[in-house]
Protein backbone atom coordinates (compact mmCIF):
# COMPACT_ATOMS: atom_id res chain seq x y z
CA UNK A 1 0.00 0.00 0.00
CA UNK A 2 1.20 3.48 -0.78
CA UNK A 3 -1.46 5.29 1.26
CA UNK A 4 -2.45 2.64 3.90
CA UNK A 5 -6.02 2.75 2.56
CA UNK A 6 -5.90 0.78 -0.67
CA UNK A 7 -4.02 -2.52 -0.47
CA UNK A 8 -2.89 -4.91 -3.18
CA UNK A 9 -1.30 -8.37 -3.17
CA UNK A 10 2.42 -8.79 -3.67
CA UNK A 11 3.52 -10.34 -6.94
CA UNK A 12 5.00 -13.86 -6.84
CA UNK A 13 8.77 -13.90 -6.39
CA UNK A 14 10.94 -14.91 -9.35
CA UNK A 15 13.56 -17.55 -8.52
CA UNK A 16 16.55 -15.48 -9.66
CA UNK A 17 15.31 -12.42 -7.72
CA UNK A 18 14.96 -14.57 -4.59
CA UNK A 19 18.53 -15.83 -4.94
CA UNK A 20 19.84 -12.30 -5.50
CA UNK A 21 17.90 -10.91 -2.53
CA UNK A 22 19.40 -13.53 -0.20
CA UNK A 23 22.86 -12.08 -0.91
CA UNK A 24 21.89 -8.63 0.35
CA UNK A 25 22.72 -7.75 3.94
CA UNK A 26 21.43 -4.99 6.19
CA UNK A 27 18.07 -3.52 7.03
CA UNK A 28 15.36 -2.24 4.73
CA UNK A 29 15.26 1.48 3.88
CA UNK A 30 11.46 1.93 3.91
CA UNK A 31 11.31 3.18 0.32
CA UNK A 32 9.92 0.63 -2.21
CA UNK A 33 11.76 2.31 -5.09
CA UNK A 34 15.17 2.26 -3.36
CA UNK A 35 17.71 0.27 -5.40
CA UNK A 36 20.39 -1.94 -3.84
CA UNK A 37 23.58 -2.61 -5.75
CA UNK A 38 25.14 -6.06 -5.59
CA UNK A 39 28.34 -5.75 -3.63
CA UNK A 40 29.13 -9.48 -3.47
CA UNK A 41 28.61 -10.55 -7.08
CA UNK A 42 31.45 -12.52 -8.60
CA UNK A 43 33.02 -11.23 -11.83
CA UNK A 44 31.57 -14.05 -13.95
CA UNK A 45 28.07 -13.57 -12.48
CA UNK A 46 28.31 -9.83 -13.13
CA UNK A 47 29.42 -10.45 -16.73
CA UNK A 48 26.58 -12.95 -17.30
CA UNK A 49 24.00 -10.55 -15.83
CA UNK A 50 25.24 -7.69 -17.99
CA UNK A 51 25.13 -9.91 -21.12
CA UNK A 52 21.53 -10.83 -20.33
CA UNK A 53 20.70 -7.13 -20.10
CA UNK A 54 20.04 -7.42 -16.36
CA UNK A 55 21.09 -4.51 -14.18
CA UNK A 56 23.22 -5.15 -11.12
CA UNK A 57 20.58 -3.63 -8.85
CA UNK A 58 17.47 -4.87 -7.05
CA UNK A 59 14.56 -2.73 -5.89
CA UNK A 60 13.55 -2.78 -2.24
CA UNK A 61 10.05 -3.88 -3.25
CA UNK A 62 11.50 -7.02 -4.89
CA UNK A 63 13.76 -7.64 -1.90
CA UNK A 64 10.75 -7.37 0.43
CA UNK A 65 8.75 -9.89 -1.64
CA UNK A 66 11.72 -12.29 -1.67
CA UNK A 67 12.28 -11.92 2.09
CA UNK A 68 8.61 -12.59 2.90
CA UNK A 69 8.74 -15.70 0.71
CA UNK A 70 11.96 -16.83 2.41
CA UNK A 71 10.43 -16.37 5.89
CA UNK A 72 7.26 -18.25 4.90
CA UNK A 73 9.29 -21.18 3.55
CA UNK A 74 11.65 -21.27 6.54
CA UNK A 75 9.33 -20.73 9.50
CA UNK A 76 5.72 -20.90 8.28
CA UNK A 77 4.27 -23.66 10.49
CA UNK A 78 1.00 -25.45 11.28
CA UNK A 79 -0.08 -27.80 14.11
CA UNK A 80 -0.06 -31.55 13.46
CA UNK A 81 -3.39 -32.63 11.98
CA UNK A 82 -4.49 -29.19 10.76
CA UNK A 83 -4.04 -30.40 7.17
CA UNK A 84 -4.51 -33.85 5.66
CA UNK A 85 -3.10 -35.48 2.55
CA UNK A 86 -5.46 -37.58 0.45
CA UNK A 87 -4.39 -40.88 -1.16
CA UNK A 88 -4.25 -39.02 -4.50
CA UNK A 89 -1.67 -36.61 -3.08
CA UNK A 90 -3.68 -33.40 -2.69
CA UNK A 91 -3.53 -31.48 0.60
CA UNK A 92 -6.66 -30.05 2.25
CA UNK A 93 -7.57 -28.29 5.46
CA UNK A 94 -8.74 -30.89 7.99
CA UNK A 95 -12.36 -30.08 8.90
CA UNK A 96 -12.15 -32.55 11.81
CA UNK A 97 -9.18 -30.79 13.41
CA UNK A 98 -10.17 -29.72 16.92
CA UNK A 99 -6.78 -28.52 18.09
CA UNK A 100 -3.94 -30.13 20.00
CA UNK A 101 -4.21 -31.09 23.65
CA UNK A 102 -2.15 -28.95 26.03
CA UNK A 103 0.35 -31.80 26.48
CA UNK A 104 0.78 -32.21 22.72
CA UNK A 105 0.85 -28.45 22.15
CA UNK A 106 3.94 -28.14 24.37
CA UNK A 107 5.91 -30.57 22.16
CA UNK A 108 7.96 -29.31 19.23
CA UNK A 109 7.17 -32.56 17.37
CA UNK A 110 3.49 -31.48 17.18
CA UNK A 111 4.26 -28.72 14.69
CA UNK A 112 5.21 -28.97 11.02
CA UNK A 113 6.71 -26.70 8.38
CA UNK A 114 3.97 -25.79 5.89
CA UNK A 115 6.19 -26.27 2.85
CA UNK A 116 7.26 -29.11 0.57
CA UNK A 117 8.94 -31.72 2.85
CA UNK A 118 12.66 -32.29 2.38
CA UNK A 119 13.69 -34.50 5.33
CA UNK A 120 11.02 -37.23 5.12
CA UNK A 121 12.98 -39.24 2.55
CA UNK A 122 15.90 -39.55 4.99
CA UNK A 123 13.83 -41.19 7.76
CA UNK A 124 14.26 -44.87 8.56
CA UNK A 125 11.38 -47.36 8.58
CA UNK A 126 11.65 -47.51 12.38
CA UNK A 127 11.14 -43.74 12.62
CA UNK A 128 8.15 -43.96 10.24
CA UNK A 129 6.54 -46.90 12.10
CA UNK A 130 4.13 -44.78 14.18
CA UNK A 131 3.39 -42.19 11.50
CA UNK A 132 0.00 -41.61 9.96
CA UNK A 133 0.59 -40.91 6.23
CA UNK A 134 -2.46 -38.65 6.06
CA UNK A 135 -1.20 -36.24 8.76
CA UNK A 136 2.58 -36.83 9.03
CA UNK A 137 3.53 -35.77 5.52
CA UNK A 138 5.44 -32.58 6.44
CA UNK A 139 8.79 -31.92 8.16
CA UNK A 140 8.61 -31.66 11.95
CA UNK A 141 10.18 -28.73 13.84
CA UNK A 142 12.02 -31.06 16.21
CA UNK A 143 14.57 -31.85 13.47
CA UNK A 144 15.33 -28.23 12.56
CA UNK A 145 18.96 -27.22 12.28
CA UNK A 146 20.41 -25.86 14.49
CA UNK A 147 18.68 -27.74 17.34
CA UNK A 148 17.21 -25.26 19.81
CA UNK A 149 16.17 -22.72 17.18
CA UNK A 150 12.58 -22.68 18.55
CA UNK A 151 11.17 -21.78 21.96
CA UNK A 152 7.84 -23.18 23.19
CA UNK A 153 6.06 -21.25 25.96
CA UNK A 154 2.62 -21.83 27.47
CA UNK A 155 0.97 -18.46 28.20
CA UNK A 156 -2.02 -17.54 30.39
CA UNK A 157 -1.79 -20.78 32.38
CA UNK A 158 -1.80 -22.95 29.25
CA UNK A 159 -4.66 -21.13 27.50
CA UNK A 160 -2.30 -20.29 24.63
CA UNK A 161 0.95 -21.93 23.48
CA UNK A 162 3.44 -19.61 21.79
CA UNK A 163 6.37 -20.67 19.61
CA UNK A 164 9.11 -18.19 18.70
CA UNK A 165 11.81 -18.60 16.10
CA UNK A 166 15.34 -17.71 17.20
CA UNK A 167 16.57 -18.06 13.60
CA UNK A 168 14.16 -15.38 12.36
CA UNK A 169 13.74 -13.07 15.39
CA UNK A 170 10.27 -11.55 15.29
CA UNK A 171 8.39 -14.66 14.12
CA UNK A 172 5.71 -15.68 16.65
CA UNK A 173 3.31 -18.62 16.22
CA UNK A 174 0.33 -19.17 18.53
CA UNK A 175 -2.09 -22.04 19.10
CA UNK A 176 -5.04 -22.20 21.48
CA UNK A 177 -5.16 -25.84 22.67
CA UNK A 178 -8.39 -27.77 22.02
CA UNK A 179 -9.53 -25.20 19.43
CA UNK A 180 -8.95 -24.58 15.72
CA UNK A 181 -7.27 -21.26 16.47
CA UNK A 182 -3.66 -20.96 15.35
CA UNK A 183 -1.54 -18.64 13.25
CA UNK A 184 1.73 -16.80 12.99
CA UNK A 185 2.88 -13.25 12.57
CA UNK A 186 6.25 -11.69 11.84
CA UNK A 187 7.37 -8.37 13.30
CA UNK A 188 11.07 -8.14 12.57
CA UNK A 189 13.76 -6.42 10.57
CA UNK A 190 13.83 -9.01 7.78
CA UNK A 191 17.26 -10.22 8.89
CA UNK A 192 18.09 -13.84 9.61
CA UNK A 193 20.09 -14.49 12.79
CA UNK A 194 23.12 -16.16 11.18
CA UNK A 195 24.97 -16.14 14.53
CA UNK A 196 22.43 -18.49 16.17
CA UNK A 197 24.63 -21.66 16.05
CA UNK A 198 27.30 -19.80 18.03
CA UNK A 199 24.75 -18.42 20.51
CA UNK A 200 23.20 -21.78 21.45
mmCIF file of C-alpha atoms in Angstrom:
data_model
loop_
_atom_site.group_PDB
_atom_site.id
_atom_site.type_symbol
_atom_site.label_atom_id
_atom_site.label_comp_id
_atom_site.label_asym_id
_atom_site.label_seq_id
_atom_site.Cartn_x
_atom_site.Cartn_y
_atom_site.Cartn_z
ATOM 1 C CA UNK A 1 0.000 0.000 0.000
ATOM 2 C CA UNK A 2 1.197 3.481 -0.779
ATOM 3 C CA UNK A 3 -1.458 5.289 1.264
ATOM 4 C CA UNK A 4 -2.454 2.645 3.905
ATOM 5 C CA UNK A 5 -6.022 2.749 2.565
ATOM 6 C CA UNK A 6 -5.904 0.776 -0.666
ATOM 7 C CA UNK A 7 -4.023 -2.522 -0.469
ATOM 8 C CA UNK A 8 -2.891 -4.907 -3.182
ATOM 9 C CA UNK A 9 -1.303 -8.365 -3.168
ATOM 10 C CA UNK A 10 2.417 -8.794 -3.668
ATOM 11 C CA UNK A 11 3.515 -10.342 -6.942
ATOM 12 C CA UNK A 12 5.001 -13.863 -6.839
ATOM 13 C CA UNK A 13 8.768 -13.897 -6.392
ATOM 14 C CA UNK A 14 10.941 -14.907 -9.345
ATOM 15 C CA UNK A 15 13.555 -17.553 -8.522
ATOM 16 C CA UNK A 16 16.549 -15.480 -9.656
ATOM 17 C CA UNK A 17 15.312 -12.419 -7.718
ATOM 18 C CA UNK A 18 14.964 -14.565 -4.590
ATOM 19 C CA UNK A 19 18.531 -15.826 -4.942
ATOM 20 C CA UNK A 20 19.841 -12.301 -5.499
ATOM 21 C CA UNK A 21 17.897 -10.909 -2.532
ATOM 22 C CA UNK A 22 19.398 -13.534 -0.201
ATOM 23 C CA UNK A 23 22.857 -12.084 -0.909
ATOM 24 C CA UNK A 24 21.892 -8.628 0.354
ATOM 25 C CA UNK A 25 22.717 -7.748 3.937
ATOM 26 C CA UNK A 26 21.428 -4.991 6.191
ATOM 27 C CA UNK A 27 18.067 -3.515 7.028
ATOM 28 C CA UNK A 28 15.362 -2.237 4.730
ATOM 29 C CA UNK A 29 15.259 1.476 3.876
ATOM 30 C CA UNK A 30 11.459 1.929 3.908
ATOM 31 C CA UNK A 31 11.313 3.176 0.318
ATOM 32 C CA UNK A 32 9.924 0.627 -2.210
ATOM 33 C CA UNK A 33 11.763 2.313 -5.093
ATOM 34 C CA UNK A 34 15.171 2.259 -3.362
ATOM 35 C CA UNK A 35 17.711 0.267 -5.396
ATOM 36 C CA UNK A 36 20.394 -1.938 -3.835
ATOM 37 C CA UNK A 37 23.576 -2.609 -5.753
ATOM 38 C CA UNK A 38 25.136 -6.065 -5.591
ATOM 39 C CA UNK A 39 28.341 -5.746 -3.635
ATOM 40 C CA UNK A 40 29.131 -9.477 -3.474
ATOM 41 C CA UNK A 41 28.609 -10.547 -7.084
ATOM 42 C CA UNK A 42 31.453 -12.520 -8.604
ATOM 43 C CA UNK A 43 33.024 -11.228 -11.828
ATOM 44 C CA UNK A 44 31.574 -14.047 -13.952
ATOM 45 C CA UNK A 45 28.065 -13.571 -12.478
ATOM 46 C CA UNK A 46 28.313 -9.834 -13.134
ATOM 47 C CA UNK A 47 29.418 -10.449 -16.729
ATOM 48 C CA UNK A 48 26.580 -12.951 -17.297
ATOM 49 C CA UNK A 49 24.001 -10.549 -15.831
ATOM 50 C CA UNK A 50 25.242 -7.693 -17.991
ATOM 51 C CA UNK A 51 25.131 -9.906 -21.118
ATOM 52 C CA UNK A 52 21.526 -10.829 -20.330
ATOM 53 C CA UNK A 53 20.699 -7.127 -20.096
ATOM 54 C CA UNK A 54 20.042 -7.421 -16.357
ATOM 55 C CA UNK A 55 21.090 -4.514 -14.175
ATOM 56 C CA UNK A 56 23.224 -5.145 -11.122
ATOM 57 C CA UNK A 57 20.584 -3.631 -8.846
ATOM 58 C CA UNK A 58 17.474 -4.873 -7.054
ATOM 59 C CA UNK A 59 14.562 -2.733 -5.895
ATOM 60 C CA UNK A 60 13.551 -2.777 -2.244
ATOM 61 C CA UNK A 61 10.045 -3.881 -3.255
ATOM 62 C CA UNK A 62 11.504 -7.020 -4.886
ATOM 63 C CA UNK A 63 13.758 -7.640 -1.899
ATOM 64 C CA UNK A 64 10.747 -7.373 0.429
ATOM 65 C CA UNK A 65 8.750 -9.887 -1.638
ATOM 66 C CA UNK A 66 11.715 -12.294 -1.672
ATOM 67 C CA UNK A 67 12.280 -11.919 2.091
ATOM 68 C CA UNK A 68 8.613 -12.594 2.902
ATOM 69 C CA UNK A 69 8.742 -15.701 0.705
ATOM 70 C CA UNK A 70 11.955 -16.833 2.413
ATOM 71 C CA UNK A 71 10.433 -16.369 5.889
ATOM 72 C CA UNK A 72 7.261 -18.251 4.899
ATOM 73 C CA UNK A 73 9.290 -21.181 3.546
ATOM 74 C CA UNK A 74 11.654 -21.275 6.539
ATOM 75 C CA UNK A 75 9.329 -20.727 9.503
ATOM 76 C CA UNK A 76 5.718 -20.903 8.279
ATOM 77 C CA UNK A 77 4.270 -23.656 10.494
ATOM 78 C CA UNK A 78 1.003 -25.452 11.284
ATOM 79 C CA UNK A 79 -0.080 -27.803 14.107
ATOM 80 C CA UNK A 80 -0.057 -31.550 13.456
ATOM 81 C CA UNK A 81 -3.385 -32.631 11.976
ATOM 82 C CA UNK A 82 -4.493 -29.191 10.756
ATOM 83 C CA UNK A 83 -4.045 -30.396 7.168
ATOM 84 C CA UNK A 84 -4.514 -33.849 5.659
ATOM 85 C CA UNK A 85 -3.101 -35.481 2.552
ATOM 86 C CA UNK A 86 -5.462 -37.585 0.449
ATOM 87 C CA UNK A 87 -4.389 -40.883 -1.157
ATOM 88 C CA UNK A 88 -4.255 -39.023 -4.495
ATOM 89 C CA UNK A 89 -1.667 -36.607 -3.077
ATOM 90 C CA UNK A 90 -3.684 -33.401 -2.686
ATOM 91 C CA UNK A 91 -3.532 -31.482 0.604
ATOM 92 C CA UNK A 92 -6.661 -30.047 2.246
ATOM 93 C CA UNK A 93 -7.568 -28.290 5.460
ATOM 94 C CA UNK A 94 -8.741 -30.886 7.987
ATOM 95 C CA UNK A 95 -12.360 -30.085 8.904
ATOM 96 C CA UNK A 96 -12.150 -32.555 11.809
ATOM 97 C CA UNK A 97 -9.180 -30.792 13.412
ATOM 98 C CA UNK A 98 -10.174 -29.724 16.919
ATOM 99 C CA UNK A 99 -6.776 -28.524 18.093
ATOM 100 C CA UNK A 100 -3.939 -30.128 20.003
ATOM 101 C CA UNK A 101 -4.207 -31.091 23.648
ATOM 102 C CA UNK A 102 -2.146 -28.953 26.035
ATOM 103 C CA UNK A 103 0.349 -31.802 26.484
ATOM 104 C CA UNK A 104 0.783 -32.210 22.717
ATOM 105 C CA UNK A 105 0.850 -28.447 22.151
ATOM 106 C CA UNK A 106 3.939 -28.136 24.372
ATOM 107 C CA UNK A 107 5.913 -30.574 22.161
ATOM 108 C CA UNK A 108 7.958 -29.313 19.227
ATOM 109 C CA UNK A 109 7.169 -32.556 17.367
ATOM 110 C CA UNK A 110 3.486 -31.480 17.182
ATOM 111 C CA UNK A 111 4.261 -28.717 14.687
ATOM 112 C CA UNK A 112 5.206 -28.975 11.018
ATOM 113 C CA UNK A 113 6.712 -26.699 8.385
ATOM 114 C CA UNK A 114 3.966 -25.788 5.894
ATOM 115 C CA UNK A 115 6.194 -26.266 2.845
ATOM 116 C CA UNK A 116 7.256 -29.112 0.575
ATOM 117 C CA UNK A 117 8.938 -31.723 2.854
ATOM 118 C CA UNK A 118 12.661 -32.291 2.381
ATOM 119 C CA UNK A 119 13.685 -34.500 5.330
ATOM 120 C CA UNK A 120 11.018 -37.233 5.116
ATOM 121 C CA UNK A 121 12.983 -39.242 2.552
ATOM 122 C CA UNK A 122 15.898 -39.552 4.993
ATOM 123 C CA UNK A 123 13.827 -41.187 7.759
ATOM 124 C CA UNK A 124 14.260 -44.870 8.558
ATOM 125 C CA UNK A 125 11.380 -47.356 8.581
ATOM 126 C CA UNK A 126 11.647 -47.512 12.380
ATOM 127 C CA UNK A 127 11.143 -43.735 12.617
ATOM 128 C CA UNK A 128 8.152 -43.956 10.245
ATOM 129 C CA UNK A 129 6.545 -46.900 12.096
ATOM 130 C CA UNK A 130 4.129 -44.785 14.185
ATOM 131 C CA UNK A 131 3.389 -42.190 11.502
ATOM 132 C CA UNK A 132 -0.001 -41.610 9.955
ATOM 133 C CA UNK A 133 0.590 -40.910 6.233
ATOM 134 C CA UNK A 134 -2.457 -38.647 6.057
ATOM 135 C CA UNK A 135 -1.196 -36.237 8.756
ATOM 136 C CA UNK A 136 2.579 -36.835 9.030
ATOM 137 C CA UNK A 137 3.535 -35.769 5.517
ATOM 138 C CA UNK A 138 5.440 -32.578 6.439
ATOM 139 C CA UNK A 139 8.793 -31.920 8.159
ATOM 140 C CA UNK A 140 8.614 -31.656 11.949
ATOM 141 C CA UNK A 141 10.176 -28.727 13.837
ATOM 142 C CA UNK A 142 12.020 -31.059 16.208
ATOM 143 C CA UNK A 143 14.572 -31.848 13.468
ATOM 144 C CA UNK A 144 15.333 -28.226 12.559
ATOM 145 C CA UNK A 145 18.963 -27.216 12.278
ATOM 146 C CA UNK A 146 20.410 -25.858 14.494
ATOM 147 C CA UNK A 147 18.685 -27.739 17.336
ATOM 148 C CA UNK A 148 17.211 -25.259 19.806
ATOM 149 C CA UNK A 149 16.170 -22.716 17.183
ATOM 150 C CA UNK A 150 12.578 -22.679 18.547
ATOM 151 C CA UNK A 151 11.169 -21.778 21.963
ATOM 152 C CA UNK A 152 7.839 -23.182 23.193
ATOM 153 C CA UNK A 153 6.063 -21.252 25.955
ATOM 154 C CA UNK A 154 2.616 -21.829 27.470
ATOM 155 C CA UNK A 155 0.973 -18.461 28.204
ATOM 156 C CA UNK A 156 -2.015 -17.537 30.393
ATOM 157 C CA UNK A 157 -1.787 -20.776 32.378
ATOM 158 C CA UNK A 158 -1.802 -22.946 29.245
ATOM 159 C CA UNK A 159 -4.662 -21.128 27.502
ATOM 160 C CA UNK A 160 -2.298 -20.286 24.626
ATOM 161 C CA UNK A 161 0.946 -21.927 23.485
ATOM 162 C CA UNK A 162 3.441 -19.609 21.793
ATOM 163 C CA UNK A 163 6.374 -20.667 19.613
ATOM 164 C CA UNK A 164 9.107 -18.189 18.702
ATOM 165 C CA UNK A 165 11.814 -18.604 16.104
ATOM 166 C CA UNK A 166 15.337 -17.708 17.196
ATOM 167 C CA UNK A 167 16.573 -18.059 13.602
ATOM 168 C CA UNK A 168 14.163 -15.376 12.360
ATOM 169 C CA UNK A 169 13.737 -13.065 15.389
ATOM 170 C CA UNK A 170 10.268 -11.547 15.289
ATOM 171 C CA UNK A 171 8.389 -14.663 14.115
ATOM 172 C CA UNK A 172 5.707 -15.680 16.646
ATOM 173 C CA UNK A 173 3.313 -18.621 16.225
ATOM 174 C CA UNK A 174 0.334 -19.174 18.532
ATOM 175 C CA UNK A 175 -2.089 -22.040 19.098
ATOM 176 C CA UNK A 176 -5.040 -22.199 21.481
ATOM 177 C CA UNK A 177 -5.157 -25.839 22.667
ATOM 178 C CA UNK A 178 -8.389 -27.771 22.024
ATOM 179 C CA UNK A 179 -9.532 -25.203 19.432
ATOM 180 C CA UNK A 180 -8.949 -24.580 15.724
ATOM 181 C CA UNK A 181 -7.270 -21.257 16.471
ATOM 182 C CA UNK A 182 -3.664 -20.958 15.352
ATOM 183 C CA UNK A 183 -1.545 -18.641 13.246
ATOM 184 C CA UNK A 184 1.728 -16.801 12.994
ATOM 185 C CA UNK A 185 2.883 -13.252 12.567
ATOM 186 C CA UNK A 186 6.246 -11.689 11.836
ATOM 187 C CA UNK A 187 7.372 -8.368 13.299
ATOM 188 C CA UNK A 188 11.071 -8.143 12.572
ATOM 189 C CA UNK A 189 13.758 -6.425 10.572
ATOM 190 C CA UNK A 190 13.829 -9.008 7.779
ATOM 191 C CA UNK A 191 17.257 -10.217 8.885
ATOM 192 C CA UNK A 192 18.086 -13.845 9.614
ATOM 193 C CA UNK A 193 20.086 -14.489 12.794
ATOM 194 C CA UNK A 194 23.116 -16.160 11.184
ATOM 195 C CA UNK A 195 24.971 -16.144 14.533
ATOM 196 C CA UNK A 196 22.429 -18.491 16.168
ATOM 197 C CA UNK A 197 24.627 -21.656 16.049
ATOM 198 C CA UNK A 198 27.302 -19.798 18.033
ATOM 199 C CA UNK A 199 24.749 -18.417 20.509
ATOM 200 C CA UNK A 200 23.203 -21.779 21.446
#
